Coordinates of C-alpha atoms and ligand atoms in Angstrom, one line a residue:
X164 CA 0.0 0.0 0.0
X165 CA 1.3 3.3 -0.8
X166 CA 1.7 6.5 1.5
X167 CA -1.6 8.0 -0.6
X168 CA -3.6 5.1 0.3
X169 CA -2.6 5.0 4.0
X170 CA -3.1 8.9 4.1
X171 CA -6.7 8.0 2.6
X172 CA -7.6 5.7 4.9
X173 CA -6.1 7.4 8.2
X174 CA -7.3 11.0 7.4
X175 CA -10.8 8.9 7.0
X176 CA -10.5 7.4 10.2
X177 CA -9.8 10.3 12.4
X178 CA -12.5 12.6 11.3
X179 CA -14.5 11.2 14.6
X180 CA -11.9 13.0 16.8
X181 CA -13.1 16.6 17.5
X182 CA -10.5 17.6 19.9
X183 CA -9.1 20.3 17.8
X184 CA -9.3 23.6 17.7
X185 CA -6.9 26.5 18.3
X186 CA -3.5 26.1 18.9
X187 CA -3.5 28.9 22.3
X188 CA 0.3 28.5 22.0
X189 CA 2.8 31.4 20.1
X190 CA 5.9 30.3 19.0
X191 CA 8.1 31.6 16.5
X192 CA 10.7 28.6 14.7
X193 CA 14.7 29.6 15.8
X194 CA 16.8 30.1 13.0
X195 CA 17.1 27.4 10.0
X196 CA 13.9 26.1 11.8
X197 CA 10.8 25.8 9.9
X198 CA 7.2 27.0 10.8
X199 CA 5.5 29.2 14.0
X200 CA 2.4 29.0 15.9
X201 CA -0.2 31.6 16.8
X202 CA -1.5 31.9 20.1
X203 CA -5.2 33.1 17.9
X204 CA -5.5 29.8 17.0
X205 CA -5.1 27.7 13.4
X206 CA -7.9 25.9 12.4
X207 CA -9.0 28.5 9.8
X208 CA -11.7 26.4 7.7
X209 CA -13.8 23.6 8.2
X210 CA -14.7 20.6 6.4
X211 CA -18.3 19.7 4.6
X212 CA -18.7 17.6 8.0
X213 CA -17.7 20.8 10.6
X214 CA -14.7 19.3 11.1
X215 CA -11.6 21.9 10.8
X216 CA -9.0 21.1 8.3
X217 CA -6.1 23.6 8.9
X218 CA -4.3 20.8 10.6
X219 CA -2.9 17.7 9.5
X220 CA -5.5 15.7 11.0
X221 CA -4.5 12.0 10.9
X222 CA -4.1 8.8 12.9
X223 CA -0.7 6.6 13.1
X224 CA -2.6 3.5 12.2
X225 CA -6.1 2.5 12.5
X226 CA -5.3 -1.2 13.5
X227 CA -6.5 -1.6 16.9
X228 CA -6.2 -4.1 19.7
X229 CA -9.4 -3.1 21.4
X230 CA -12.8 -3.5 20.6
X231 CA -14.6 0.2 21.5
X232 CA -18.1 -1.0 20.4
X233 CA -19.1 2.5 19.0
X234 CA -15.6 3.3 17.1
X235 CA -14.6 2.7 13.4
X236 CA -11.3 1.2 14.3
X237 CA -12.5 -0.9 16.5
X238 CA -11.0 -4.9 16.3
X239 CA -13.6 -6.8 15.2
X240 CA -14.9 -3.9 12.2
X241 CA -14.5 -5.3 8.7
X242 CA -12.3 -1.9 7.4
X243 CA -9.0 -1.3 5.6
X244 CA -6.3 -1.4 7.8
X245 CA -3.8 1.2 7.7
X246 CA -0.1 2.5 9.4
X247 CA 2.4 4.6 8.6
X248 CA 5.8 4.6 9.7
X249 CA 7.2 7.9 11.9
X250 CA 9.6 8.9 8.7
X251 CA 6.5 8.1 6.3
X252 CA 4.2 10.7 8.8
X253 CA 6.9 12.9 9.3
X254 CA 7.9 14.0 5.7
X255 CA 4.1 14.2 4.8
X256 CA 4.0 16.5 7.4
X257 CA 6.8 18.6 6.0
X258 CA 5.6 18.4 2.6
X259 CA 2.1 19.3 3.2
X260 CA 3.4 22.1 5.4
X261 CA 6.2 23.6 2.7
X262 CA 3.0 23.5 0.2
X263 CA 1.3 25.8 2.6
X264 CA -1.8 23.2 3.1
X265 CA -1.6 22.8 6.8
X266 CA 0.1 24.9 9.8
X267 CA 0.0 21.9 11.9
X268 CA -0.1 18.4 12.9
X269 CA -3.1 16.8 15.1
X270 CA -1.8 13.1 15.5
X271 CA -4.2 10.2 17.2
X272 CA -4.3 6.7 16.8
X273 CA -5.6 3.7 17.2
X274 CA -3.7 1.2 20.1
X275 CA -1.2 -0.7 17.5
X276 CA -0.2 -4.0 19.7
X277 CA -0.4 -1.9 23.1
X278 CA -0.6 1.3 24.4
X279 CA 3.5 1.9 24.7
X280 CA 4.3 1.0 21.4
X281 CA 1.8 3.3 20.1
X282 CA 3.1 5.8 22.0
X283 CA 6.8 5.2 20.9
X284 CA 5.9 5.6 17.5
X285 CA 4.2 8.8 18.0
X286 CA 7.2 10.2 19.7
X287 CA 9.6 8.7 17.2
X288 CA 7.1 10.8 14.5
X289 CA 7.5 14.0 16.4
X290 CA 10.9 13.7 17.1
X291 CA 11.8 13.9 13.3
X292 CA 9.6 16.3 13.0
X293 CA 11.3 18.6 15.7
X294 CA 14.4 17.2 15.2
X295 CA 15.5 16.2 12.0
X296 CA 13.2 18.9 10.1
X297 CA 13.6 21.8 12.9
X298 CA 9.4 22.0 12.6
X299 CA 8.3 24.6 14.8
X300 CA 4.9 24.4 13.8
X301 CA 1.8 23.3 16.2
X302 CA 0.9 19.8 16.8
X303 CA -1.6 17.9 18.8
X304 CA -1.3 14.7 20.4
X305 CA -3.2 12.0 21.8
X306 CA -1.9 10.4 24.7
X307 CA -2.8 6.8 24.4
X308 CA -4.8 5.9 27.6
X309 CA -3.1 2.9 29.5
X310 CA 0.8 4.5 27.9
X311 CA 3.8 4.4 30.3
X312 CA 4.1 8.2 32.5
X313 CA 7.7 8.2 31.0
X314 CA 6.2 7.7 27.4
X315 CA 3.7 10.6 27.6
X316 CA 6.4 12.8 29.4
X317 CA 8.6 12.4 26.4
X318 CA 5.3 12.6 24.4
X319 CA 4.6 16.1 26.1
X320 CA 8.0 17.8 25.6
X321 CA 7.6 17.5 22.0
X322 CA 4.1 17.9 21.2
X323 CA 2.1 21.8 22.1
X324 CA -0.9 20.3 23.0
X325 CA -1.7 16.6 24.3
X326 CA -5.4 15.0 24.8
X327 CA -7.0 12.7 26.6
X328 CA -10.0 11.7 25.3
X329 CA -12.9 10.5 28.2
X330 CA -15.2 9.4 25.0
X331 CA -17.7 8.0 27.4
X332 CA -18.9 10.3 30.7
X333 CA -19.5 7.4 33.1
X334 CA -17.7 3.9 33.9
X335 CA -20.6 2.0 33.7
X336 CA -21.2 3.0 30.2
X337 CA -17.2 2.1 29.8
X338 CA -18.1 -0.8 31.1
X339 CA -20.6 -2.1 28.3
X340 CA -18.8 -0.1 25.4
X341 CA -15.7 0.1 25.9
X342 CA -14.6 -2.6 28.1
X343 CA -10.5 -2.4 27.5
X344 CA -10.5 1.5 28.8
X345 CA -10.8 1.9 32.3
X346 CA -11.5 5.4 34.3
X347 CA -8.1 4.9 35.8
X348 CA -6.4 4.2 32.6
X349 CA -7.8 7.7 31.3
X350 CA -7.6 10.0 34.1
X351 CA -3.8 8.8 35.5
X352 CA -2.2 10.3 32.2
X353 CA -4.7 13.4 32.5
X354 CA -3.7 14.2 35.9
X355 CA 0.1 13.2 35.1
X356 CA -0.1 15.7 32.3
X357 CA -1.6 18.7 34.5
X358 CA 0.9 18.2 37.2
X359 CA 3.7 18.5 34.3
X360 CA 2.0 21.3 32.8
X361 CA 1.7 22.9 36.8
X362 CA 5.8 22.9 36.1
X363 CA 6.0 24.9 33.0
X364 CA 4.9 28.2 36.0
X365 CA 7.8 27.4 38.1
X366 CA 10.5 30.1 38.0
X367 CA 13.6 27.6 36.0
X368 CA 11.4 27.0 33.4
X369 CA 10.0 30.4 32.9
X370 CA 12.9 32.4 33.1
X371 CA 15.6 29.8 31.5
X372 CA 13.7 29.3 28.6
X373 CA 13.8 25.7 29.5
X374 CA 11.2 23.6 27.5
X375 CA 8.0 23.6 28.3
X376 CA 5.8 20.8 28.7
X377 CA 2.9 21.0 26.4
X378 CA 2.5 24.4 26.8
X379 CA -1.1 25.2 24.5
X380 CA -2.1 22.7 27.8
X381 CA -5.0 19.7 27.4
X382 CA -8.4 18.7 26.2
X383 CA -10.3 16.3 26.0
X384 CA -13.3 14.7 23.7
X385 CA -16.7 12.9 25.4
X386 CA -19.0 11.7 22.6
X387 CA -23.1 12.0 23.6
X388 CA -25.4 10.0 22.4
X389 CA -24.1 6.9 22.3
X390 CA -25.1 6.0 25.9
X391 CA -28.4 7.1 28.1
X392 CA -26.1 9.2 30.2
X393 CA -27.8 12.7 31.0
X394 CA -27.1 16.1 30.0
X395 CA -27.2 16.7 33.2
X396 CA -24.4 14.1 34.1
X397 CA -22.6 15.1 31.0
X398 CA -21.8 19.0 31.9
X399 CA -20.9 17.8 35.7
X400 CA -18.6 16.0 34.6
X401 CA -17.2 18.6 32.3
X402 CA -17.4 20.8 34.9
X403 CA -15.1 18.6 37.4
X404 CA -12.6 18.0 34.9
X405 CA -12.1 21.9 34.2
X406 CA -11.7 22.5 37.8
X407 CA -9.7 18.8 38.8
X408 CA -7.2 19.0 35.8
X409 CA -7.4 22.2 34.7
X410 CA -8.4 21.3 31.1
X411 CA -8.3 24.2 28.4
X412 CA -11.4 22.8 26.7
X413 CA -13.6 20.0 27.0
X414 CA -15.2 19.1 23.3
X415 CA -18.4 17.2 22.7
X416 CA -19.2 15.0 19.9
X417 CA -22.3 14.1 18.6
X418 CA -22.3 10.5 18.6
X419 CA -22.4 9.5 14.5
X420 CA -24.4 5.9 14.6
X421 CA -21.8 3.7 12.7
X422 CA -22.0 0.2 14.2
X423 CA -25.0 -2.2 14.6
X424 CA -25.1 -3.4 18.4
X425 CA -28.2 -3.6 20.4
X426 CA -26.3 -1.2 23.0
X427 CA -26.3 1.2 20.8
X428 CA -28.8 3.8 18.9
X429 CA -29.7 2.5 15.8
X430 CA -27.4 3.1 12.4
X431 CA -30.1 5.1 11.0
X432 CA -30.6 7.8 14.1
X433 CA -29.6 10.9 13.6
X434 CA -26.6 12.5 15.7
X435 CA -27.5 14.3 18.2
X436 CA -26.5 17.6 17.1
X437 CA -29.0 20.3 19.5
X438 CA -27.8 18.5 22.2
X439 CA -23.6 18.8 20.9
X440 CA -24.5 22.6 20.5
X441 CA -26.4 22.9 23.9
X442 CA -23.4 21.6 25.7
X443 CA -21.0 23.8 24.1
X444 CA -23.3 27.0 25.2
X445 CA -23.6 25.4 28.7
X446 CA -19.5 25.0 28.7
X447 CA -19.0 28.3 27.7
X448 CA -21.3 30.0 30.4
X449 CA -19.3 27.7 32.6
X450 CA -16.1 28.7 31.7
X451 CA -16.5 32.7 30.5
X452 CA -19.6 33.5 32.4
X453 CA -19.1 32.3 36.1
X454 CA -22.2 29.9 35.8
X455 CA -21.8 26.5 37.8
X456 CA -23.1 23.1 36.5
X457 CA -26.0 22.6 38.6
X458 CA -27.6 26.1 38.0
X459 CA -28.1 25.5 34.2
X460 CA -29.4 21.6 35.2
X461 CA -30.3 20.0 37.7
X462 CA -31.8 16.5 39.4
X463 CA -35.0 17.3 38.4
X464 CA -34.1 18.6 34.9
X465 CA -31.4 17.1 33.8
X466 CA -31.7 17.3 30.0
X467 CA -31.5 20.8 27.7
X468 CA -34.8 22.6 26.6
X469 CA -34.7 22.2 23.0
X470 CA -36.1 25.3 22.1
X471 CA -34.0 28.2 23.7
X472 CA -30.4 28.3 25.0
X473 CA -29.1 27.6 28.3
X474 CA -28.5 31.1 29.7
X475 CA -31.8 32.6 28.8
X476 CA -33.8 29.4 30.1
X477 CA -31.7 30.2 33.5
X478 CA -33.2 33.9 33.0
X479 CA -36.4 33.2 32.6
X480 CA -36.4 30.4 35.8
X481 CA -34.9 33.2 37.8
X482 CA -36.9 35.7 36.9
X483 CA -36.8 37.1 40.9
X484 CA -33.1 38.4 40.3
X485 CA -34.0 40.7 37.6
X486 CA -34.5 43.7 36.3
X487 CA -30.8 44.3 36.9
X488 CA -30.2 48.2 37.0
X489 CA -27.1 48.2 34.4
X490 CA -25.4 51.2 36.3
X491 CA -24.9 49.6 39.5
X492 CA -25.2 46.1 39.0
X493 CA -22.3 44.3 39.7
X494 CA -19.9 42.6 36.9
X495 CA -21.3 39.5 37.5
X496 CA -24.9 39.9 37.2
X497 CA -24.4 41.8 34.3
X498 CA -23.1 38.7 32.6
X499 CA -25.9 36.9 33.7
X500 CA -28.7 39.1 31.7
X501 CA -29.5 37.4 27.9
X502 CA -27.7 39.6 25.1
X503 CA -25.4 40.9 27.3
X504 CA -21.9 38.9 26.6
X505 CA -18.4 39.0 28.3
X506 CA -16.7 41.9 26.2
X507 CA -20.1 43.9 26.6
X508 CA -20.7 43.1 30.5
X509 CA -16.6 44.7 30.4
X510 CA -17.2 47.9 28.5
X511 CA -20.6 48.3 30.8
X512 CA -18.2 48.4 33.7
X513 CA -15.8 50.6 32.3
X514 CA -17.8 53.6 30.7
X515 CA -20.2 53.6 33.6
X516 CA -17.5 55.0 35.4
X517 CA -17.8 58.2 34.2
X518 CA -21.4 58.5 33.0
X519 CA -25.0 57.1 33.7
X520 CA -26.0 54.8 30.8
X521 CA -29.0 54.9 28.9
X522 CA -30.6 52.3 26.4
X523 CA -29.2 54.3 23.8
X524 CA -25.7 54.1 25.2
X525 CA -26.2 50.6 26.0
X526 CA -27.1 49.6 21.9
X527 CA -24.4 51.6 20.3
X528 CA -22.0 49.2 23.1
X529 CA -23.2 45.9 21.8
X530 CA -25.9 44.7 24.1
X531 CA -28.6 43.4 22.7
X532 CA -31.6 45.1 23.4
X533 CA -33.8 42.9 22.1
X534 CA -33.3 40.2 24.2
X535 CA -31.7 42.1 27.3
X536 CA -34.5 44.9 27.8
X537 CA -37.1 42.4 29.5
X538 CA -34.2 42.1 32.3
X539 CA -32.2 45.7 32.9
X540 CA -33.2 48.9 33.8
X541 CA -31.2 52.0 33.5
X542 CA -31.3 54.3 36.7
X543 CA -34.6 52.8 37.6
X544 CA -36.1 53.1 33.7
X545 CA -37.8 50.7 31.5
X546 CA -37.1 50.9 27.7
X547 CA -39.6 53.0 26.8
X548 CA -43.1 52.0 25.2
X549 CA -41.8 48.0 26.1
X550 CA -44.9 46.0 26.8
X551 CA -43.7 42.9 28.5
X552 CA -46.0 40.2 27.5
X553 CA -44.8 35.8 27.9
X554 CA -45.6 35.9 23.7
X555 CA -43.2 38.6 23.5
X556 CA -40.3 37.1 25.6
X557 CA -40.7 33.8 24.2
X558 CA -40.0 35.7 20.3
X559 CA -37.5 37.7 21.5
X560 CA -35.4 34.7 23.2
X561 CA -36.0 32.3 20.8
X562 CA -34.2 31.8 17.4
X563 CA -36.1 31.9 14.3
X564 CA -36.5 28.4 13.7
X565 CA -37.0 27.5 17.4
X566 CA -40.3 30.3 17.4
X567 CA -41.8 28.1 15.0
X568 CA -40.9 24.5 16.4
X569 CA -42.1 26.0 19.2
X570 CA -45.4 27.3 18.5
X571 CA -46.1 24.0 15.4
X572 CA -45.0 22.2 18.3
X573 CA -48.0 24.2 20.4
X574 CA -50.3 24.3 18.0
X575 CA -50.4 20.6 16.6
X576 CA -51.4 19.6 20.1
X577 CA -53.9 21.3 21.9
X578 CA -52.9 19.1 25.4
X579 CA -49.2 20.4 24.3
X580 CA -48.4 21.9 28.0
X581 CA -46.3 25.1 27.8
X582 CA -42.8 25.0 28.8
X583 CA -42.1 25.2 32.4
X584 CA -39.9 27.6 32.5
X585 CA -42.7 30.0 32.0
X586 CA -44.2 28.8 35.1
X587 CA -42.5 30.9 37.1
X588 CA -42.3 33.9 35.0
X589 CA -43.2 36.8 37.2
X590 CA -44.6 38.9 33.9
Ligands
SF4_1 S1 -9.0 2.4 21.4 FE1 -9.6 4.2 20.2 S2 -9.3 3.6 18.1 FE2 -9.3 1.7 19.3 S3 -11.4 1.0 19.2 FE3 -11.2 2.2 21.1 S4 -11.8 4.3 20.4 FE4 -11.4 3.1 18.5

């Protein structure tokens, strides 16, 4: 088989992995060194799929020794098998980099013969890429769950970012689908990694220039769908793994039915794709907007309302916190108000200083008024002539589309109960 075919069939195989995004990592190549990173990030475009491109996204071989019941690769799948050698990776690398195709390198793979040797070929792929060919470019690997700590050091210290994946949020579902992974075998190398990344702050390594242990930190992937674990169960999780090993992004991936096995959704069910967006909204409030797990779910609603997005369903259930007066409401309550985002919540804070705000003032800053004037007052005022009605919320909240899923939804059945969160609307 040539490198063409290989590159076919391993480009193929990773496009399931959505742990990629921007590289958070500046680095400029020393001299007669090739290629630099940009902090902004490098994955510029995106494939028919959603998946980005920018990178060199590709497995080492898709010939694995385990048997993950929901993953292409997995042992007992009927599929071309595929691997390259390091040098055969490493100068496709180069060459799709000096054509000006790719900035970087995202490498995964499948477990060849066991974790460790799939790790050793990985590092034996980087190292000629960093080097033999002086490539200061960006790359992204995977630690293989299971790999020697010494493995994934040597792993770190060549690579900018390193992942994880979870795949599944809970053992149990391990368990029944992929029963070769353990919690243990995925979390050690996570928590190994953030106590080397801890290092990169310590004063040798920030004043020596020393190396730095992959230094655009980790992710990690959890694909949903697959298994009857909860929203709910799903962003917990996310939000103990942000705050236990300090991850720089946790990415969700709609589960894409693929295999036929009674523990799993059936090949013709659509991915999940609200529910991939929902958590990425949830994870972002999370992260940017100070918002904890169990506000935005809880035990007794543990799945996303379909129609509306997670920050304005937690508006409208709280409804006894607002109107917020925008000139003297604190920095964090102003992020909590629909329309009003991180950089806006900022400004807010910073002109208010030196003059009262008005709705007017407010518009020309970026909030949106549309959604933000059924929750903020300014020095005690209304928006003028606003008639706050639940018909009028429920438009000014909801998307386009969802307004009309909504209301067919509504209107096809009359015993169609409206949606709680309206129940404690104090309009
Ligand atoms: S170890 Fe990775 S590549 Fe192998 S079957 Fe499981 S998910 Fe697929």
């Amino acid at each position: 088989m040539d490198v063409f075919d290989k590159l076919k069939i391993l480009t193929d195989a990773a496009k399931y992995d959505v742990a990629c995004t921007s590289s958070g990592v500046n680095k400029k190549a020393k001299a007669g060194g090739i290629g630099s990173s940009e902090a902004c990030g490098i994955c510029h475009s995106f494939s028919a799929d959603g998946r980005c491109i920018s990178l060199l996204k590709v497995l080492m071989t898709n010939a694995c020794a385990y048997d993950c019941k929901y993953c292409v690769n997995r042992r007992s799948n009927d599929v071309l098998r595929a691997s390259f050698t390091p040098r055969e990776l490493a100068d496709l690398t180069m060459n799709f980099y000096r054509r000006n195709y790719i900035e970087g390198l995202f490498l995964s793979s499948a477990v060849l013969k066991n974790p460790d040797y799939t790790c050793e070929r990985m590092i034996e792929t980087l190292r000629i890429l960093r080097e033999e060919y002086r490539f200061f470019g960006y790359i992204h690997a995977k630690a293989i769950p299971g790999a020697d700590s010494n493995l994934i050091s040597r792993l770190g210290m060549l690579g900018d970012r390193m992942s994880v994946n979870i795949e599944l949020p809970s053992q149990n579902s391990l368990n029944l689908l992929a029963p070769d992974k353990s919690k243990h075998s995925i979390l050690a190398p996570m928590g190994y990694i953030k106590n080397r990344i801890q290092e990169n702050s310590t004063d040798i390594i920030k004043y020596r220039n020393a190396p730095k242990f992959v230094p655009a930190g980790q992710s990690t992937q959890m694909i949903v769908g697959a298994t009857p674990d909860t929203d709910f169960q799903i962003l917990n999780l996310t939000e103990g793994l942000y705050k236990k090993y300090k991850l720089k992004r946790v990415f969700f991936s709609a589960y894409v039915p693929i295999s036929k096995d009674s523990l799993l959704p059936q090949v013709n069910t659509k991915p999940t794709i609200l529910r991939e967006h929902r958590l990425y909204q949830a994870d972002w409030l999370i992260r940017y907007y100070g918002f904890r797990a169990n506000e935005i779910l809880d035990e007794n609603n543990q799945s996303f309302n379909p129609y509306i997005d997670p920050k304005c369903n937690w508006a409208l259930n709280h409804m006894d916190h607002f109107p917020i007066d925008v000139n003297y409401a604190p920095y964090e309550d102003l992020l909590r108000v629909p329309g009003i985002g991180v950089t806006t919540a900022k400004r807010i804070v910073t002109v208010r200083r030196n003059f009262l705000l008005n709705f007017n003032s407010l518009k020309k800053m970026g909030v949106v008024l549309k959604r933000a004037q059924y929750f903020i007052i300014c020095s005690g005022k209304v928006v003028e002539g606003l008639k706050i009605s639940q018909d009028g919320v429920i438009r000014a909240l909801m998307s386009e589309s969802a307004v009309h899923r909504y209301y067919n939804n509504f209107n096809s059945n009359p015993n169609y109960e409206q949606l709680s969160f309206f129940n404690n609307l104090l309009l």
